[in-house]
Tab-separated table of C-alpha atoms in Angstrom:
chain	number	residue	atom	x	y	z
A	17	ASP	CA	0.000	0.000	0.000
A	18	ALA	CA	1.100	3.528	-0.720
A	19	GLU	CA	2.078	5.452	2.350
A	20	ILE	CA	4.001	8.332	3.852
A	21	THR	CA	6.772	7.578	6.319
A	22	GLN	CA	8.901	9.749	8.562
A	23	SER	CA	12.220	8.975	10.161
A	24	PRO	CA	13.431	8.966	12.797
A	25	ARG	CA	10.347	8.682	15.014
A	26	HIS	CA	12.231	10.117	17.974
A	27	LYS	CA	15.366	12.246	18.053
A	28	ILE	CA	17.317	13.958	20.789
A	29	THR	CA	19.934	16.451	19.690
A	30	GLU	CA	22.056	19.178	21.181
A	31	THR	CA	21.665	22.898	20.699
A	32	GLY	CA	23.548	24.128	17.667
A	33	ARG	CA	23.675	20.834	15.798
A	34	GLN	CA	22.262	20.394	12.313
A	35	VAL	CA	19.408	17.909	12.161
A	36	THR	CA	17.581	16.444	9.175
A	37	LEU	CA	14.180	14.810	9.402
A	38	ALA	CA	13.188	12.539	6.545
A	39	CYS	CA	9.815	12.262	4.835
A	40	HIS	CA	9.094	9.746	2.073
A	41	GLN	CA	5.797	9.139	0.294
A	42	THR	CA	4.911	6.488	-2.244
A	43	TRP	CA	1.636	8.006	-3.466
A	44	ASN	CA	3.361	10.034	-6.181
A	45	HIS	CA	1.750	13.144	-4.700
A	46	ASN	CA	2.878	16.498	-6.053
A	47	ASN	CA	2.341	18.429	-2.824
A	48	MET	CA	4.292	17.878	0.371
A	49	PHE	CA	4.197	19.805	3.628
A	50	TRP	CA	5.993	20.064	6.935
A	51	TYR	CA	4.113	21.101	10.069
A	52	ARG	CA	5.107	21.372	13.691
A	53	GLN	CA	2.682	20.790	16.521
A	54	ASP	CA	3.039	22.377	19.930
A	55	LEU	CA	0.687	22.640	22.885
A	56	GLY	CA	-1.289	25.833	22.624
A	57	HIS	CA	-0.403	26.412	18.985
A	58	GLY	CA	-1.825	23.510	17.057
A	59	LEU	CA	-0.357	22.573	13.691
A	60	ARG	CA	1.729	25.291	12.068
A	61	LEU	CA	3.100	25.192	8.544
A	62	ILE	CA	6.892	25.297	8.234
A	63	HIS	CA	7.622	24.700	4.527
A	64	TYR	CA	5.827	23.215	1.580
A	65	SER	CA	6.495	22.047	-1.957
A	66	TYR	CA	4.230	21.721	-4.979
A	67	GLY	CA	6.662	19.714	-7.068
A	68	VAL	CA	10.274	18.829	-7.767
A	69	HIS	CA	12.610	21.771	-7.171
A	70	ASP	CA	9.724	23.865	-5.808
A	71	THR	CA	9.876	24.966	-2.152
A	72	ASN	CA	8.004	27.664	-0.240
A	73	LYS	CA	8.119	29.144	3.242
A	74	GLY	CA	5.258	28.699	5.653
A	75	GLU	CA	4.358	30.749	8.702
A	76	VAL	CA	7.176	29.440	10.957
A	77	SER	CA	10.061	28.841	8.529
A	78	ASP	CA	12.900	30.623	10.362
A	79	GLY	CA	15.679	28.177	11.204
A	80	TYR	CA	14.381	25.475	8.830
A	81	SER	CA	15.057	24.559	5.223
A	82	VAL	CA	13.804	21.979	2.733
A	83	SER	CA	14.785	20.746	-0.688
A	84	ARG	CA	12.831	18.668	-3.194
A	85	SER	CA	15.010	16.702	-5.592
A	86	ASN	CA	12.408	14.046	-6.421
A	87	THR	CA	8.679	13.491	-6.043
A	88	GLU	CA	8.923	11.076	-3.120
A	89	ASP	CA	11.057	12.950	-0.588
A	90	LEU	CA	10.981	16.260	1.271
A	91	PRO	CA	13.646	16.308	3.998
A	92	LEU	CA	13.447	19.029	6.644
A	93	THR	CA	16.724	20.456	7.941
A	94	LEU	CA	17.203	22.409	11.123
A	95	GLU	CA	20.326	24.409	10.385
A	96	SER	CA	21.333	25.004	14.013
A	97	ALA	CA	18.933	23.375	16.433
A	98	ALA	CA	17.486	25.536	19.210
A	99	SER	CA	15.467	24.572	22.267
A	100	SER	CA	12.506	26.444	20.772
A	101	GLN	CA	12.476	23.835	18.012
A	102	THR	CA	11.622	21.040	20.421
A	103	SER	CA	8.338	19.855	18.972
A	104	VAL	CA	6.494	17.122	17.149
A	105	TYR	CA	7.016	17.378	13.395
A	106	PHE	CA	4.534	16.047	10.874
A	107	CYS	CA	5.029	15.577	7.182
A	108	ALA	CA	1.964	15.469	4.934
A	109	SER	CA	1.219	15.096	1.236
A	110	SER	CA	-1.692	15.722	-1.093
A	111	PRO	CA	-2.266	14.758	-4.709
A	112	GLY	CA	-2.122	18.161	-6.382
A	113	THR	CA	-4.664	19.703	-8.688
A	114	GLY	CA	-8.238	18.890	-7.742
A	115	ALA	CA	-8.189	16.812	-4.581
A	116	THR	CA	-6.659	18.706	-1.704
A	117	GLU	CA	-7.033	16.227	1.151
A	118	ALA	CA	-3.711	15.914	2.943
A	119	PHE	CA	-2.440	12.699	4.498
A	120	PHE	CA	0.006	12.668	7.360
A	121	GLY	CA	3.051	10.668	8.333
A	122	GLN	CA	3.437	9.215	11.828
A	123	GLY	CA	5.366	12.207	13.137
A	124	THR	CA	8.850	12.793	14.569
A	125	ARG	CA	9.285	13.867	18.159
A	126	LEU	CA	12.368	16.091	18.322
A	127	THR	CA	13.946	17.183	21.575
A	128	VAL	CA	16.710	19.797	21.559
A	129	VAL	CA	18.756	19.835	24.763
B	20	GLN	CA	-6.932	37.075	14.588
B	21	LYS	CA	-6.425	33.346	14.276
B	22	GLU	CA	-7.621	32.230	10.856
B	23	VAL	CA	-9.342	29.052	12.057
B	24	GLU	CA	-10.995	29.047	15.466
B	25	GLN	CA	-12.193	26.111	17.517
B	26	ASN	CA	-13.314	25.779	21.091
B	27	SER	CA	-10.573	23.814	22.839
B	28	GLY	CA	-13.033	21.913	25.041
B	29	PRO	CA	-13.079	19.395	26.453
B	30	LEU	CA	-16.476	18.573	25.043
B	31	SER	CA	-17.941	15.739	27.070
B	32	VAL	CA	-20.841	13.670	25.750
B	33	PRO	CA	-22.286	10.350	26.932
B	34	GLU	CA	-21.922	7.259	24.816
B	35	GLY	CA	-24.574	7.103	22.125
B	36	ALA	CA	-25.198	10.852	22.072
B	37	ILE	CA	-24.540	13.300	19.258
B	38	ALA	CA	-21.275	15.193	19.491
B	39	SER	CA	-21.299	18.600	17.823
B	40	LEU	CA	-17.961	20.188	16.959
B	41	ASN	CA	-17.727	23.700	15.586
B	42	CYS	CA	-15.223	25.774	13.673
B	43	THR	CA	-15.145	29.323	12.290
B	44	TYR	CA	-12.723	30.734	9.742
B	45	SER	CA	-11.740	34.231	8.760
B	46	ASP	CA	-10.841	33.989	5.058
B	47	ARG	CA	-14.104	34.451	3.182
B	48	GLY	CA	-12.460	33.150	0.012
B	49	SER	CA	-11.753	29.709	1.478
B	50	GLN	CA	-13.122	26.908	-0.658
B	51	SER	CA	-12.180	23.588	0.944
B	52	PHE	CA	-12.755	22.411	4.488
B	53	PHE	CA	-11.647	19.301	6.340
B	54	TRP	CA	-12.095	17.531	9.626
B	55	TYR	CA	-9.268	15.453	11.076
B	56	ARG	CA	-9.209	13.275	14.157
B	57	GLN	CA	-6.038	12.972	16.229
B	58	TYR	CA	-5.568	10.497	19.025
B	59	SER	CA	-3.021	11.325	21.694
B	60	GLY	CA	0.492	10.628	20.415
B	61	LYS	CA	-0.714	9.868	16.903
B	62	SER	CA	-0.895	11.725	13.609
B	63	PRO	CA	-4.012	13.491	12.263
B	64	GLU	CA	-6.378	11.234	10.341
B	65	LEU	CA	-8.751	12.633	7.724
B	66	ILE	CA	-12.430	12.110	8.564
B	67	MET	CA	-14.303	14.241	6.080
B	68	SER	CA	-13.971	16.957	3.520
B	69	ILE	CA	-16.651	19.424	2.435
B	70	TYR	CA	-16.587	21.963	-0.357
B	71	SER	CA	-20.170	23.167	-0.854
B	72	ASN	CA	-22.709	24.818	1.412
B	73	GLY	CA	-25.006	22.412	3.190
B	74	ASP	CA	-24.613	19.011	4.737
B	75	LYS	CA	-22.461	16.069	3.754
B	76	GLU	CA	-23.079	12.733	5.403
B	77	ASP	CA	-20.731	9.771	5.692
B	78	GLY	CA	-21.941	7.036	7.991
B	79	ARG	CA	-22.316	8.457	11.477
B	80	PHE	CA	-20.524	11.664	10.511
B	81	THR	CA	-22.150	14.778	9.079
B	82	ALA	CA	-20.170	17.824	8.045
B	83	GLN	CA	-22.025	21.118	7.695
B	84	LEU	CA	-20.764	24.182	5.865
B	85	ASN	CA	-22.171	27.709	5.882
B	86	LYS	CA	-19.919	29.991	3.847
B	87	ALA	CA	-22.020	33.089	4.505
B	88	SER	CA	-21.463	32.663	8.241
B	89	GLN	CA	-17.926	31.262	7.726
B	90	TYR	CA	-18.818	28.286	9.864
B	91	VAL	CA	-18.076	24.569	9.602
B	92	SER	CA	-19.317	21.875	11.932
B	93	LEU	CA	-18.982	18.142	12.425
B	94	LEU	CA	-21.708	16.015	13.966
B	95	ILE	CA	-20.916	12.546	15.240
B	96	ARG	CA	-24.026	10.458	15.838
B	97	ASP	CA	-24.039	7.548	18.273
B	98	SER	CA	-20.676	8.647	19.710
B	99	GLN	CA	-18.430	5.888	21.031
B	100	PRO	CA	-15.785	6.054	23.795
B	101	SER	CA	-13.205	4.949	21.217
B	102	GLU	CA	-13.818	8.251	19.410
B	103	SER	CA	-12.484	10.286	22.309
B	104	ALA	CA	-9.773	12.338	20.623
B	105	THR	CA	-8.913	15.825	19.443
B	106	TYR	CA	-10.788	16.942	16.344
B	107	LEU	CA	-9.026	19.375	14.057
B	108	CYS	CA	-10.734	21.696	11.613
B	109	ALA	CA	-8.660	22.600	8.547
B	110	VAL	CA	-9.232	25.161	5.832
B	111	LYS	CA	-7.380	25.247	2.543
B	112	ARG	CA	-5.262	28.325	2.083
B	113	SER	CA	-4.537	29.789	-1.282
B	114	GLY	CA	-2.626	27.057	-3.025
B	115	TYR	CA	-2.813	23.622	-1.415
B	116	ALA	CA	-1.562	24.037	2.149
B	117	LEU	CA	-4.054	23.631	4.976
B	118	ASN	CA	-4.531	26.012	7.868
B	119	PHE	CA	-5.524	24.210	11.062
B	120	GLY	CA	-7.435	25.212	14.141
B	121	LYS	CA	-6.012	24.237	17.510
B	122	GLY	CA	-8.544	21.447	17.849
B	123	THR	CA	-11.401	20.477	20.139
B	124	SER	CA	-10.903	17.705	22.660
B	125	LEU	CA	-13.853	15.294	22.678
B	126	LEU	CA	-14.492	12.935	25.569
B	127	VAL	CA	-17.169	10.278	25.114
B	128	THR	CA	-18.038	8.795	28.470
B	129	PRO	CA	-19.365	5.208	28.820
């Protein structure tokens, strides 16, 4: 079955380190998204992509970057991890034109110490 | 002003009752609306989508949309304890990204 997977599921890192969270989908969806979820804030959009080589900033993009070199993957990089980036990160994808329902990966719990 | 507003709850209903979850949005141009369910420690799961004014039924779920009032609701008939979760309302932004409310916690008591 087609799916969307994130790795790792849990990560502890130190302040200042670069961290990359992986997201891989096998639906051949054009659109991919990264959200973070924090108590009191709900899901907030970090970055998104509508196709290969396309990337866009969301509402909380500072300190994060993404690149899209193929349809299946949208890795999220924290350039220099900060304690404020401790959160649960969700990757999602949607087909593209027409249907806009988004489907989520299992999430990555990141702790920055 | 938050673009998508939901009452955080908790909303407590007895087993078998109708749970009514509400959501308002600020962008009058929004066209697509979604309800997700999220269990504690899990990822959001799509329940329903609605695009036109009126009601849309799917089993025990009914989504209602009123674009004039900028209001979306989800009714769950015959609520079950296993459906105790946080329910997220999402509205499509321009483009394809979704804007989420903070969610309403639903507790269905046996």
